[in-house]
Amino acid sequence: MVGALPDPDHPERVVLGGRELTNFSSNDYLGLRTHALLIRAATDCMQQHGFGAGAAHLICGHSIEHAALEVELAEFLGRERALLFSSGYLANLGVLSALASRHDLLVADRLNHASLLDGARLAGARLRRYPHGDIESCARLLENQGGARLIVTDGVFSMDGDVAPLRALAALAQQHGAWLVVDDAHGIGVLGAQGHGALEQAGLDAHSVPVLIGTLGKAFGSFGAFVAGDAALIDSLIQRARTYVYTTALPPAIAAAARAALGISQREPWRRRHLLRLVERFRAGAVALGLPLLPSATPIQPLIVGDSARALALSDALLGFDLWVSAIRPPTVPQGGARLRVTLSAAHSEAQVDVLLAALGEVFARETVGVG
Ligand SMILES: *Cc1c(COP(=O)(O)O)cnc(C)c1O
């Protein structure tokens, strides 16, 4: 489906083919992607300085907007430094290929984001994957395979919405002298009292998780990504992460918008609180309706339906209620794991969540009648 563009006053609504839909498919968790302050920051920057960065960071593309964003991200996350990448995908390729080589063992959750898998492949590292969230299998791999260099996990899993067993992974990493790398693309800005993400929620400090990756395209409503860590890590990425060195820097206006988003996310904690209340409301309603929920306490609330055709049919049926809920099918999720991936945003109202629940109740019930 072609993505319609939102009305700036309502990031959660889109007009598609003349119909206005409520969007339950985006990763705009804080409802910031149409915020006036992001638009103004980007517009002011563009009007004063033009659009393109002109070159890669190490040539002459690294502007004061990029530098300021890196400082603010590092401060926000309690790290010495942060380094911008042009996307989370590129950050993961760059980090893993810079930190591991073909002599190294890299241990990873089976449901990690595709970019982490590709990063491990690019590094040429020996990759061993443990079943999703299975800390005992992870421990066995570390014991049987010899010293691992990296343990790599998503913070919040993008298609299941659950959070990795971060405390247990940090303990294993420490025990085995490995570095824990956490890609918290869906957690930063959303989880933890301050919005620092899954690590804040788990009570883990920078020492336990030396490499933290985040994106600016989800909760922060803009584009780009970053790695946060100590000065030595960032220096070595600047030297060795080829997806940092050999690509054009983000347009400075995008960095300016991301700075605005980071500021709003800190000044307006109500966005996180409201969002988490919506998550609870959705789950309570879905339980009452007997919908096939997964154990997720994040804004990613998948409903597992199994068969791809069935997931598509349900998604289509929801369009009839002016609701946009995307069907996610293999290979994005395992065979037999097709689902409706509902994502909630601080831009949604309780009433919109209630409309979604009523519609889900109806389409799932209709389907049962149809099949029966
Ligand atoms: C979305 C996502 C990415 C990719 O980030 P982009 O900035 O969109 O390239 C990486 N890791 C995870 C876990 C993600 O969900």
Coordinates of C-alpha atoms and ligand atoms in Angstrom, one line a residue:
M1 CA 0.0 0.0 0.0
V2 CA 1.3 3.5 -0.9
G3 CA 1.9 5.5 2.3
A4 CA -0.3 8.5 2.5
L5 CA 1.1 11.6 4.1
P6 CA -0.3 12.8 7.5
D7 CA -2.1 16.0 8.3
P8 CA 0.5 17.9 10.5
D9 CA -2.1 18.4 13.2
H10 CA -2.8 14.7 13.3
P11 CA 0.2 12.5 12.8
E12 CA -1.9 9.5 13.7
R13 CA -4.3 10.0 10.7
V14 CA -3.7 9.6 7.0
V15 CA -5.9 10.2 4.0
L16 CA -5.7 7.4 1.5
G17 CA -7.9 7.2 -1.6
G18 CA -10.1 10.0 -0.2
R19 CA -10.7 8.1 3.1
E20 CA -9.3 9.2 6.4
L21 CA -7.7 6.3 8.2
T22 CA -6.3 6.1 11.8
N23 CA -2.8 4.8 11.5
F24 CA -1.8 2.0 13.9
S25 CA 1.2 0.9 11.8
S26 CA 3.9 3.6 12.3
N27 CA 6.8 3.7 14.7
D28 CA 6.1 7.4 15.5
Y29 CA 5.7 6.4 19.2
L30 CA 5.8 9.9 20.6
G31 CA 3.7 11.5 17.8
L32 CA 6.6 13.9 16.9
R33 CA 7.0 13.4 13.2
T34 CA 4.7 16.3 12.3
H35 CA 5.5 18.5 15.4
A36 CA 5.7 22.2 14.6
L37 CA 9.0 22.5 16.4
L38 CA 10.7 19.8 14.3
I39 CA 9.4 21.4 11.1
R40 CA 10.6 24.9 12.2
A41 CA 14.0 23.6 13.3
A42 CA 14.5 21.9 9.9
T43 CA 13.1 24.9 7.9
D44 CA 15.2 27.4 9.7
C45 CA 18.3 25.4 9.2
M46 CA 17.5 24.9 5.5
Q47 CA 16.7 28.5 4.9
Q48 CA 20.0 29.6 6.6
H49 CA 22.3 26.9 5.3
G50 CA 20.7 25.0 2.4
F51 CA 20.0 21.4 2.3
G52 CA 22.7 18.8 1.7
A53 CA 25.6 18.1 4.0
G54 CA 27.9 18.3 1.0
A55 CA 30.2 15.4 2.0
A56 CA 30.9 12.6 4.4
H57 CA 31.6 13.6 8.1
L58 CA 35.3 13.2 7.9
I59 CA 35.7 15.3 4.7
C60 CA 33.6 18.5 5.5
G61 CA 30.1 17.2 6.1
H62 CA 30.2 17.3 9.9
S63 CA 28.4 20.6 10.8
I64 CA 27.7 22.2 14.1
E65 CA 24.2 20.7 13.9
H66 CA 25.6 17.2 13.8
A67 CA 28.1 18.0 16.5
A68 CA 25.4 19.5 18.8
L69 CA 23.1 16.5 18.2
E70 CA 25.9 14.1 19.1
V71 CA 26.6 16.0 22.4
E72 CA 22.9 16.1 23.3
L73 CA 22.4 12.4 22.6
A74 CA 25.4 11.4 24.7
E75 CA 24.2 13.6 27.5
F76 CA 20.7 12.3 27.3
L77 CA 21.9 8.7 27.5
G78 CA 24.6 9.2 30.1
R79 CA 27.5 8.3 27.8
E80 CA 30.7 10.0 27.0
R81 CA 30.0 10.3 23.3
A82 CA 27.6 9.5 20.5
L83 CA 28.3 9.1 16.8
L84 CA 25.7 9.8 14.1
F85 CA 25.0 7.4 11.2
S86 CA 22.7 7.9 8.3
S87 CA 20.3 5.1 9.4
G88 CA 20.0 2.4 12.0
Y89 CA 20.7 -0.2 9.3
L90 CA 24.0 1.5 8.4
A91 CA 24.9 1.9 12.1
N92 CA 24.5 -1.8 12.7
L93 CA 26.5 -2.8 9.7
G94 CA 29.2 -0.4 10.7
V95 CA 29.4 -1.3 14.4
L96 CA 29.5 -5.0 14.0
S97 CA 32.0 -5.0 11.1
A98 CA 34.2 -2.6 13.1
L99 CA 34.1 -4.5 16.3
A100 CA 34.3 -8.1 15.1
S101 CA 36.4 -9.9 12.6
R102 CA 36.4 -13.4 11.1
H103 CA 38.3 -14.7 14.1
D104 CA 35.6 -13.6 16.5
L105 CA 32.5 -15.3 17.9
L106 CA 29.4 -13.3 17.9
V107 CA 26.4 -14.6 19.8
A108 CA 23.0 -13.2 18.9
D109 CA 19.2 -13.6 19.5
R110 CA 17.5 -15.3 16.7
L111 CA 14.9 -12.6 16.3
N112 CA 17.4 -9.7 16.1
H113 CA 16.7 -7.1 13.5
A114 CA 17.9 -8.0 10.0
S115 CA 20.5 -5.3 10.0
L116 CA 22.3 -6.9 13.0
L117 CA 22.3 -10.2 11.1
D118 CA 23.7 -8.5 8.0
G119 CA 26.3 -6.7 10.2
A120 CA 27.5 -10.0 11.6
R121 CA 27.7 -11.4 8.0
L122 CA 29.7 -8.4 6.8
A123 CA 32.1 -8.7 9.7
G124 CA 32.6 -12.3 8.6
A125 CA 32.4 -13.3 12.3
R126 CA 31.5 -16.8 13.5
L127 CA 27.8 -16.2 14.3
R128 CA 25.8 -18.4 16.7
R129 CA 22.2 -17.6 17.4
Y130 CA 20.2 -18.6 20.4
P131 CA 16.4 -19.1 20.4
H132 CA 14.6 -15.9 21.1
G133 CA 15.1 -14.7 24.6
D134 CA 16.5 -18.1 25.7
I135 CA 19.2 -17.1 28.2
E136 CA 20.2 -20.7 29.0
S137 CA 20.9 -21.4 25.4
C138 CA 22.9 -18.2 25.2
A139 CA 24.9 -19.3 28.2
R140 CA 25.5 -22.8 26.7
L141 CA 26.8 -21.2 23.4
L142 CA 29.2 -19.0 25.4
E143 CA 30.5 -22.0 27.3
N144 CA 30.8 -24.4 24.4
Q145 CA 32.1 -22.2 21.7
G146 CA 35.0 -20.5 23.3
G147 CA 35.4 -16.8 24.0
A148 CA 32.8 -14.6 22.4
R149 CA 33.7 -11.1 21.5
L150 CA 30.1 -9.7 21.3
I151 CA 26.7 -10.6 22.5
V152 CA 24.2 -8.8 20.3
T153 CA 20.5 -8.1 20.9
D154 CA 17.6 -5.9 20.1
G155 CA 16.4 -4.0 23.3
V156 CA 12.8 -4.2 22.2
F157 CA 12.1 -6.7 19.5
S158 CA 10.6 -5.0 16.6
M159 CA 8.0 -7.6 15.5
D160 CA 7.2 -9.1 18.9
G161 CA 7.4 -6.0 21.1
D162 CA 9.0 -7.8 24.0
V163 CA 12.1 -6.7 25.8
A164 CA 15.3 -8.7 25.8
P165 CA 16.5 -10.3 29.2
L166 CA 19.0 -7.5 29.4
R167 CA 20.1 -8.0 33.0
A168 CA 20.8 -11.7 32.5
L169 CA 22.6 -11.0 29.2
A170 CA 24.7 -8.3 30.9
A171 CA 25.7 -10.8 33.6
L172 CA 26.7 -13.4 31.0
A173 CA 28.7 -10.8 29.1
Q174 CA 30.6 -9.9 32.2
Q175 CA 31.2 -13.5 33.1
H176 CA 32.6 -14.3 29.7
G177 CA 34.5 -11.1 29.0
A178 CA 32.2 -10.3 26.0
W179 CA 30.8 -6.9 25.1
L180 CA 27.0 -6.6 25.2
V181 CA 25.7 -4.6 22.2
V182 CA 22.1 -3.4 22.4
D183 CA 20.1 -2.0 19.5
D184 CA 17.3 -0.2 21.3
A185 CA 15.7 1.3 18.2
H186 CA 12.2 0.8 19.7
G187 CA 13.0 1.5 23.3
I188 CA 14.9 4.8 23.4
G189 CA 12.5 7.7 23.9
V190 CA 9.7 5.3 25.0
L191 CA 10.8 3.1 27.9
G192 CA 12.1 4.2 31.3
A193 CA 10.9 7.1 33.5
Q194 CA 13.3 9.4 31.6
G195 CA 12.8 7.8 28.2
H196 CA 16.4 6.5 28.1
G197 CA 15.0 3.1 26.9
A198 CA 15.2 -0.5 27.8
L199 CA 18.5 -0.1 29.7
E200 CA 17.0 2.5 32.0
Q201 CA 14.0 0.2 32.6
A202 CA 16.4 -2.7 33.4
G203 CA 18.6 -0.5 35.7
L204 CA 21.7 -1.1 33.6
D205 CA 24.5 1.4 33.3
A206 CA 27.0 2.2 30.5
H207 CA 29.5 -0.2 32.0
S208 CA 27.2 -3.2 31.6
V209 CA 26.3 -2.3 28.0
P210 CA 29.3 -0.6 26.4
V211 CA 27.6 -0.3 22.9
L212 CA 24.2 1.2 22.6
I213 CA 22.5 1.8 19.2
G214 CA 19.4 3.9 18.6
T215 CA 17.6 5.4 15.7
L216 CA 16.2 8.8 15.2
G217 CA 13.5 7.7 12.8
K218 CA 11.1 6.1 15.3
A219 CA 10.3 7.8 18.6
F220 CA 12.2 10.9 17.6
G221 CA 10.1 11.3 14.4
S222 CA 13.0 12.2 12.2
F223 CA 15.7 10.2 10.4
G224 CA 19.2 8.8 11.0
A225 CA 20.7 6.9 13.9
F226 CA 23.5 6.9 16.4
V227 CA 25.8 4.8 18.5
A228 CA 26.5 5.9 22.1
G229 CA 29.5 4.7 24.2
D230 CA 32.8 5.8 25.7
A231 CA 35.3 7.9 23.9
A232 CA 37.5 5.0 22.9
L233 CA 34.6 3.2 21.3
I234 CA 33.5 6.2 19.3
D235 CA 37.1 7.0 18.2
S236 CA 37.5 3.4 17.0
L237 CA 34.2 3.6 15.1
I238 CA 35.3 6.8 13.4
Q239 CA 38.4 5.0 12.2
R240 CA 36.9 1.7 11.3
A241 CA 33.1 1.8 10.7
R242 CA 33.0 1.9 6.9
T243 CA 29.3 2.9 6.9
Y244 CA 30.3 6.0 8.8
V245 CA 33.4 6.9 6.8
Y246 CA 32.2 6.3 3.3
T247 CA 28.8 7.9 3.1
T248 CA 27.4 11.4 3.0
A249 CA 26.5 12.9 6.3
L250 CA 22.8 13.5 7.0
P251 CA 21.4 16.8 5.8
P252 CA 22.0 19.2 8.8
A253 CA 18.3 20.2 8.8
I254 CA 17.5 16.6 9.7
A255 CA 19.9 16.8 12.6
A256 CA 18.2 20.0 13.6
A257 CA 14.8 18.3 13.6
A258 CA 16.2 15.4 15.6
R259 CA 17.6 17.9 18.2
A260 CA 14.1 19.5 18.5
A261 CA 12.5 16.0 19.0
L262 CA 15.0 15.0 21.6
G263 CA 14.2 18.3 23.5
I264 CA 10.4 17.7 23.3
S265 CA 10.8 14.1 24.5
Q266 CA 12.5 15.3 27.6
R267 CA 10.3 18.4 28.3
E268 CA 7.0 16.4 27.7
P269 CA 7.1 13.2 29.7
W270 CA 3.3 13.1 29.4
R271 CA 3.8 11.6 25.9
R272 CA 5.4 8.5 27.4
R273 CA 2.9 8.3 30.2
H274 CA -0.1 8.6 27.9
L275 CA 1.4 6.1 25.5
L276 CA 1.9 3.5 28.2
R277 CA -1.6 4.1 29.4
L278 CA -2.8 3.4 25.9
V279 CA -0.8 0.2 25.9
E280 CA -2.5 -1.0 29.1
R281 CA -5.9 0.0 27.7
F282 CA -5.3 -1.8 24.5
R283 CA -4.2 -5.0 26.3
A284 CA -7.0 -5.0 28.7
G285 CA -9.5 -4.6 25.9
A286 CA -7.8 -7.3 23.8
V287 CA -7.8 -9.7 26.7
A288 CA -11.5 -9.1 27.2
L289 CA -12.1 -9.9 23.5
G290 CA -9.9 -13.0 23.6
L291 CA -7.5 -11.6 20.9
P292 CA -4.2 -13.5 20.3
L293 CA -1.9 -11.1 22.1
L294 CA 1.8 -11.6 22.8
P295 CA 3.4 -10.8 26.1
S296 CA 4.5 -7.3 25.3
A297 CA 4.4 -4.2 27.5
T298 CA 5.6 -1.9 24.8
P299 CA 3.7 0.1 22.1
I300 CA 4.3 -2.8 19.7
Q301 CA 1.3 -5.1 20.2
P302 CA 1.2 -7.9 17.6
L303 CA -1.8 -10.2 17.2
I304 CA -0.6 -13.5 15.9
V305 CA -2.8 -15.0 13.2
G306 CA -0.4 -17.6 11.7
D307 CA -1.4 -17.7 8.1
S308 CA -0.3 -14.9 5.7
A309 CA -3.5 -14.8 3.7
R310 CA -5.5 -14.6 7.0
A311 CA -3.3 -11.7 8.2
L312 CA -3.8 -9.9 4.9
A313 CA -7.6 -10.5 5.0
L314 CA -7.8 -9.1 8.5
S315 CA -5.8 -6.1 7.7
D316 CA -8.0 -5.4 4.6
A317 CA -11.1 -5.8 6.8
L318 CA -9.8 -3.2 9.2
L319 CA -9.5 -0.8 6.3
G320 CA -13.2 -1.0 6.1
F321 CA -13.3 0.5 9.5
D322 CA -10.9 3.3 8.4
L323 CA -8.1 1.7 10.4
W324 CA -4.6 1.0 9.1
V325 CA -3.0 -2.0 10.8
S326 CA -0.3 -3.7 8.7
A327 CA -0.1 -7.4 8.2
I328 CA 3.5 -8.7 8.7
R329 CA 4.4 -11.9 7.0
P330 CA 7.4 -14.2 6.5
P331 CA 10.3 -13.7 5.9
T332 CA 10.0 -10.6 8.2
V333 CA 8.6 -13.0 10.8
P334 CA 9.1 -16.8 11.1
Q335 CA 7.0 -19.2 9.0
G336 CA 3.6 -19.6 10.5
G337 CA 4.0 -16.3 12.4
A338 CA 2.1 -13.9 10.3
R339 CA 0.5 -11.2 12.4
L340 CA -1.3 -7.9 12.6
R341 CA 1.3 -5.6 14.0
V342 CA -0.6 -2.9 16.0
T343 CA 1.6 0.0 17.1
L344 CA 0.4 2.7 19.5
S345 CA 1.5 6.3 19.6
A346 CA 1.2 9.2 22.0
A347 CA -0.7 10.9 19.2
H348 CA -3.6 8.4 19.6
S349 CA -6.5 9.1 21.9
E350 CA -8.2 6.6 24.2
A351 CA -11.3 6.9 22.0
Q352 CA -9.2 5.9 18.9
V353 CA -7.9 2.8 20.8
D354 CA -11.5 1.9 21.7
V355 CA -12.5 2.2 18.0
L356 CA -9.6 -0.1 17.1
L357 CA -10.7 -2.6 19.8
A358 CA -14.3 -2.6 18.7
A359 CA -13.2 -3.2 15.0
L360 CA -10.8 -6.0 16.0
G361 CA -13.5 -7.7 18.0
E362 CA -15.8 -7.5 14.9
V363 CA -13.3 -8.7 12.3
F364 CA -12.0 -11.6 14.4
A365 CA -15.6 -12.6 15.2
R366 CA -16.8 -12.4 11.6
E367 CA -13.9 -14.5 10.6
T368 CA -14.8 -17.3 13.0
V369 CA -18.4 -17.3 11.7
G370 CA -17.1 -17.4 8.1
V371 CA -14.8 -20.3 8.8
G372 CA -17.3 -22.1 11.0
Ligands
LIG1 C1 14.1 0.0 12.6 C2 15.2 -0.7 13.1 C3 16.5 -0.5 12.7 C4 16.8 0.3 11.5 O1 16.8 1.6 11.8 P1 16.6 2.7 10.6 O2 17.1 4.0 11.2 O3 15.2 2.6 10.2 O4 17.5 2.2 9.5 C5 17.6 -1.2 13.3 N1 17.3 -2.0 14.4 C6 16.1 -2.2 14.8 C7 15.9 -3.1 16.0 C8 15.0 -1.6 14.2 O5 13.8 -1.8 14.6

